[in-house]
Amino acid sequence: AVFSADINTNELEFLYAYGPKADAVQGLKVPMGTGFVGYCAHEGVALAVSDVERDPRFFRAISDKIGYSVRSILCAPVQKEGRVFGALELVNKTGGNAYSGDEMSALNYLAHQLAEYMVNTDQTGR
């Protein structure tokens, strides 16, 4: 999923999602600092969680609303020079629950490249 940060409302909005419930999450919002994606964007850190049910940051409201079971999450903030533009999130790794360091590095790289693109093409909403 791709999330966009709205500094006026302090929320992250699902901009794009791929998967069995992609249409159901389109346009849904998560408060900044809430859940894994909100924590990731607010703190400016990537996050890999292999068992979401055991983590107190799990924000089950969205998965409950759309009827989708979440087991694992990998998330990276889309940010540059301290400004958060959004986040990238992968859910439910196939072939196991634990994301590897290489997978985290790849998602961080993609998030960084997206932030660079947004700044260089003035897609930042400024």
PDB file of C-alpha atoms in Angstrom:
ATOM      1  CA  ALA A   1       0.000   0.000   0.000  1.00  0.00           C
ATOM      2  CA  VAL A   2       1.023   3.576  -0.612  1.00  0.00           C
ATOM      3  CA  PHE A   3      -0.004   6.165   1.968  1.00  0.00           C
ATOM      4  CA  SER A   4      -0.024   9.933   1.579  1.00  0.00           C
ATOM      5  CA  ALA A   5       0.495  12.197   4.590  1.00  0.00           C
ATOM      6  CA  ASP A   6      -1.849  15.146   5.095  1.00  0.00           C
ATOM      7  CA  ILE A   7      -0.201  17.690   7.392  1.00  0.00           C
ATOM      8  CA  ASN A   8      -3.462  19.625   7.758  1.00  0.00           C
ATOM      9  CA  THR A   9      -5.354  16.696   9.283  1.00  0.00           C
ATOM     10  CA  ASN A  10      -2.316  14.816  10.674  1.00  0.00           C
ATOM     11  CA  GLU A  11      -3.476  11.633   8.912  1.00  0.00           C
ATOM     12  CA  LEU A  12      -2.174   9.084   6.459  1.00  0.00           C
ATOM     13  CA  GLU A  13      -4.525   8.138   3.622  1.00  0.00           C
ATOM     14  CA  PHE A  14      -4.443   4.966   1.545  1.00  0.00           C
ATOM     15  CA  LEU A  15      -3.644   6.244  -1.956  1.00  0.00           C
ATOM     16  CA  TYR A  16      -3.011   2.930  -3.624  1.00  0.00           C
ATOM     17  CA  ALA A  17      -3.240  -0.678  -2.541  1.00  0.00           C
ATOM     18  CA  TYR A  18      -2.784  -4.001  -4.261  1.00  0.00           C
ATOM     19  CA  GLY A  19      -4.252  -7.264  -3.069  1.00  0.00           C
ATOM     20  CA  PRO A  20      -7.519  -8.981  -2.187  1.00  0.00           C
ATOM     21  CA  LYS A  21      -8.942  -6.013  -0.236  1.00  0.00           C
ATOM     22  CA  ALA A  22      -7.359  -3.165  -2.209  1.00  0.00           C
ATOM     23  CA  ASP A  23     -10.673  -1.569  -3.148  1.00  0.00           C
ATOM     24  CA  ALA A  24     -11.918  -1.726   0.443  1.00  0.00           C
ATOM     25  CA  VAL A  25      -9.046   0.341   1.851  1.00  0.00           C
ATOM     26  CA  GLN A  26      -8.973   3.003  -0.855  1.00  0.00           C
ATOM     27  CA  GLY A  27      -9.372   6.413   0.784  1.00  0.00           C
ATOM     28  CA  LEU A  28      -9.338   5.116   4.377  1.00  0.00           C
ATOM     29  CA  LYS A  29      -7.285   7.181   6.813  1.00  0.00           C
ATOM     30  CA  VAL A  30      -5.022   6.378   9.743  1.00  0.00           C
ATOM     31  CA  PRO A  31      -4.120   9.040  12.314  1.00  0.00           C
ATOM     32  CA  MET A  32      -0.426   9.920  12.331  1.00  0.00           C
ATOM     33  CA  GLY A  33       1.268   7.999  15.148  1.00  0.00           C
ATOM     34  CA  THR A  34      -1.444   5.295  15.200  1.00  0.00           C
ATOM     35  CA  GLY A  35      -0.778   1.720  14.160  1.00  0.00           C
ATOM     36  CA  PHE A  36       2.360   0.506  12.448  1.00  0.00           C
ATOM     37  CA  VAL A  37       2.138   2.845   9.472  1.00  0.00           C
ATOM     38  CA  GLY A  38       1.348   5.835  11.690  1.00  0.00           C
ATOM     39  CA  TYR A  39       4.223   4.976  14.028  1.00  0.00           C
ATOM     40  CA  CYS A  40       6.582   4.475  11.098  1.00  0.00           C
ATOM     41  CA  ALA A  41       5.685   7.828   9.513  1.00  0.00           C
ATOM     42  CA  HIS A  42       5.607   9.756  12.799  1.00  0.00           C
ATOM     43  CA  GLU A  43       8.948   8.397  14.032  1.00  0.00           C
ATOM     44  CA  GLY A  44      10.604   8.337  10.595  1.00  0.00           C
ATOM     45  CA  VAL A  45      11.740   4.722  10.934  1.00  0.00           C
ATOM     46  CA  ALA A  46      11.170   1.520   8.999  1.00  0.00           C
ATOM     47  CA  LEU A  47       9.429  -1.270  10.818  1.00  0.00           C
ATOM     48  CA  ALA A  48       9.138  -5.030  10.342  1.00  0.00           C
ATOM     49  CA  VAL A  49       6.702  -6.971  12.532  1.00  0.00           C
ATOM     50  CA  SER A  50       6.311 -10.716  12.050  1.00  0.00           C
ATOM     51  CA  ASP A  51       3.418 -11.228  14.497  1.00  0.00           C
ATOM     52  CA  VAL A  52       1.201  -8.145  14.596  1.00  0.00           C
ATOM     53  CA  GLU A  53      -1.176  -9.581  17.202  1.00  0.00           C
ATOM     54  CA  ARG A  54       1.591  -9.550  19.802  1.00  0.00           C
ATOM     55  CA  ASP A  55       2.537  -5.915  19.215  1.00  0.00           C
ATOM     56  CA  PRO A  56       0.636  -3.160  21.084  1.00  0.00           C
ATOM     57  CA  ARG A  57       1.013  -0.791  18.096  1.00  0.00           C
ATOM     58  CA  PHE A  58      -1.336  -2.953  16.007  1.00  0.00           C
ATOM     59  CA  PHE A  59      -4.298  -0.823  14.884  1.00  0.00           C
ATOM     60  CA  ARG A  60      -6.926  -3.451  14.162  1.00  0.00           C
ATOM     61  CA  ALA A  61      -9.730  -1.023  13.245  1.00  0.00           C
ATOM     62  CA  ILE A  62      -8.933  -1.145   9.519  1.00  0.00           C
ATOM     63  CA  SER A  63      -8.440  -4.913   9.278  1.00  0.00           C
ATOM     64  CA  ASP A  64     -11.630  -5.451  11.287  1.00  0.00           C
ATOM     65  CA  LYS A  65     -13.552  -2.978   9.108  1.00  0.00           C
ATOM     66  CA  ILE A  66     -12.588  -4.688   5.848  1.00  0.00           C
ATOM     67  CA  GLY A  67     -12.539  -8.251   7.203  1.00  0.00           C
ATOM     68  CA  TYR A  68      -8.886  -8.964   6.447  1.00  0.00           C
ATOM     69  CA  SER A  69      -6.556 -10.834   8.768  1.00  0.00           C
ATOM     70  CA  VAL A  70      -3.120  -9.238   9.128  1.00  0.00           C
ATOM     71  CA  ARG A  71      -0.202 -11.409  10.236  1.00  0.00           C
ATOM     72  CA  SER A  72       2.929  -9.453   9.342  1.00  0.00           C
ATOM     73  CA  ILE A  73       3.855  -5.950   8.219  1.00  0.00           C
ATOM     74  CA  LEU A  74       6.836  -4.207   6.668  1.00  0.00           C
ATOM     75  CA  CYS A  75       6.624  -0.422   6.528  1.00  0.00           C
ATOM     76  CA  ALA A  76       8.940   2.430   5.519  1.00  0.00           C
ATOM     77  CA  PRO A  77       8.384   6.191   5.693  1.00  0.00           C
ATOM     78  CA  VAL A  78       8.487   8.277   2.518  1.00  0.00           C
ATOM     79  CA  GLN A  79      10.507  11.206   3.827  1.00  0.00           C
ATOM     80  CA  LYS A  80      13.248  13.641   2.939  1.00  0.00           C
ATOM     81  CA  GLU A  81      15.084  16.068   5.203  1.00  0.00           C
ATOM     82  CA  GLY A  82      12.715  15.399   8.083  1.00  0.00           C
ATOM     83  CA  ARG A  83       9.520  15.954   6.120  1.00  0.00           C
ATOM     84  CA  VAL A  84       7.198  12.965   5.843  1.00  0.00           C
ATOM     85  CA  PHE A  85       5.219  12.661   2.618  1.00  0.00           C
ATOM     86  CA  GLY A  86       3.694   9.280   3.399  1.00  0.00           C
ATOM     87  CA  ALA A  87       4.667   5.638   3.768  1.00  0.00           C
ATOM     88  CA  LEU A  88       4.943   2.336   1.933  1.00  0.00           C
ATOM     89  CA  GLU A  89       3.576  -0.790   3.574  1.00  0.00           C
ATOM     90  CA  LEU A  90       3.661  -4.492   2.745  1.00  0.00           C
ATOM     91  CA  VAL A  91       1.272  -6.862   4.530  1.00  0.00           C
ATOM     92  CA  ASN A  92       1.293 -10.644   5.055  1.00  0.00           C
ATOM     93  CA  LYS A  93       4.580 -11.945   3.717  1.00  0.00           C
ATOM     94  CA  THR A  94       4.152 -15.141   1.768  1.00  0.00           C
ATOM     95  CA  GLY A  95       6.426 -18.042   2.603  1.00  0.00           C
ATOM     96  CA  GLY A  96       6.694 -17.188   6.289  1.00  0.00           C
ATOM     97  CA  ASN A  97       6.034 -14.289   8.612  1.00  0.00           C
ATOM     98  CA  ALA A  98       9.479 -12.738   9.073  1.00  0.00           C
ATOM     99  CA  TYR A  99      10.674 -10.105   6.626  1.00  0.00           C
ATOM    100  CA  SER A 100      14.402 -10.202   5.917  1.00  0.00           C
ATOM    101  CA  GLY A 101      16.905  -7.398   6.272  1.00  0.00           C
ATOM    102  CA  ASP A 102      17.218  -7.340   2.477  1.00  0.00           C
ATOM    103  CA  GLU A 103      13.462  -6.865   2.118  1.00  0.00           C
ATOM    104  CA  MET A 104      13.541  -4.017   4.633  1.00  0.00           C
ATOM    105  CA  SER A 105      16.458  -2.419   2.777  1.00  0.00           C
ATOM    106  CA  ALA A 106      14.625  -2.724  -0.545  1.00  0.00           C
ATOM    107  CA  LEU A 107      11.457  -1.098   0.808  1.00  0.00           C
ATOM    108  CA  ASN A 108      13.505   1.682   2.439  1.00  0.00           C
ATOM    109  CA  TYR A 109      15.234   2.280  -0.888  1.00  0.00           C
ATOM    110  CA  LEU A 110      11.916   2.491  -2.753  1.00  0.00           C
ATOM    111  CA  ALA A 111      10.504   4.875  -0.130  1.00  0.00           C
ATOM    112  CA  HIS A 112      13.609   7.064  -0.395  1.00  0.00           C
ATOM    113  CA  GLN A 113      13.386   7.112  -4.200  1.00  0.00           C
ATOM    114  CA  LEU A 114       9.704   8.062  -4.034  1.00  0.00           C
ATOM    115  CA  ALA A 115      10.517  10.956  -1.700  1.00  0.00           C
ATOM    116  CA  GLU A 116      13.308  12.103  -4.042  1.00  0.00           C
ATOM    117  CA  TYR A 117      10.916  11.960  -6.988  1.00  0.00           C
ATOM    118  CA  MET A 118       8.278  13.945  -5.117  1.00  0.00           C
ATOM    119  CA  VAL A 119      10.737  16.677  -4.154  1.00  0.00           C
ATOM    120  CA  ASN A 120      12.393  16.848  -7.582  1.00  0.00           C
ATOM    121  CA  THR A 121       9.089  17.057  -9.462  1.00  0.00           C
ATOM    122  CA  ASP A 122       7.395  19.270  -6.852  1.00  0.00           C
ATOM    123  CA  GLN A 123       4.760  16.640  -6.029  1.00  0.00           C
ATOM    124  CA  THR A 124       4.960  17.455  -2.329  1.00  0.00           C
ATOM    125  CA  GLY A 125       1.784  19.498  -2.032  1.00  0.00           C
ATOM    126  CA  ARG A 126       3.653  22.668  -1.082  1.00  0.00           C
TER     127      ARG A 126
END
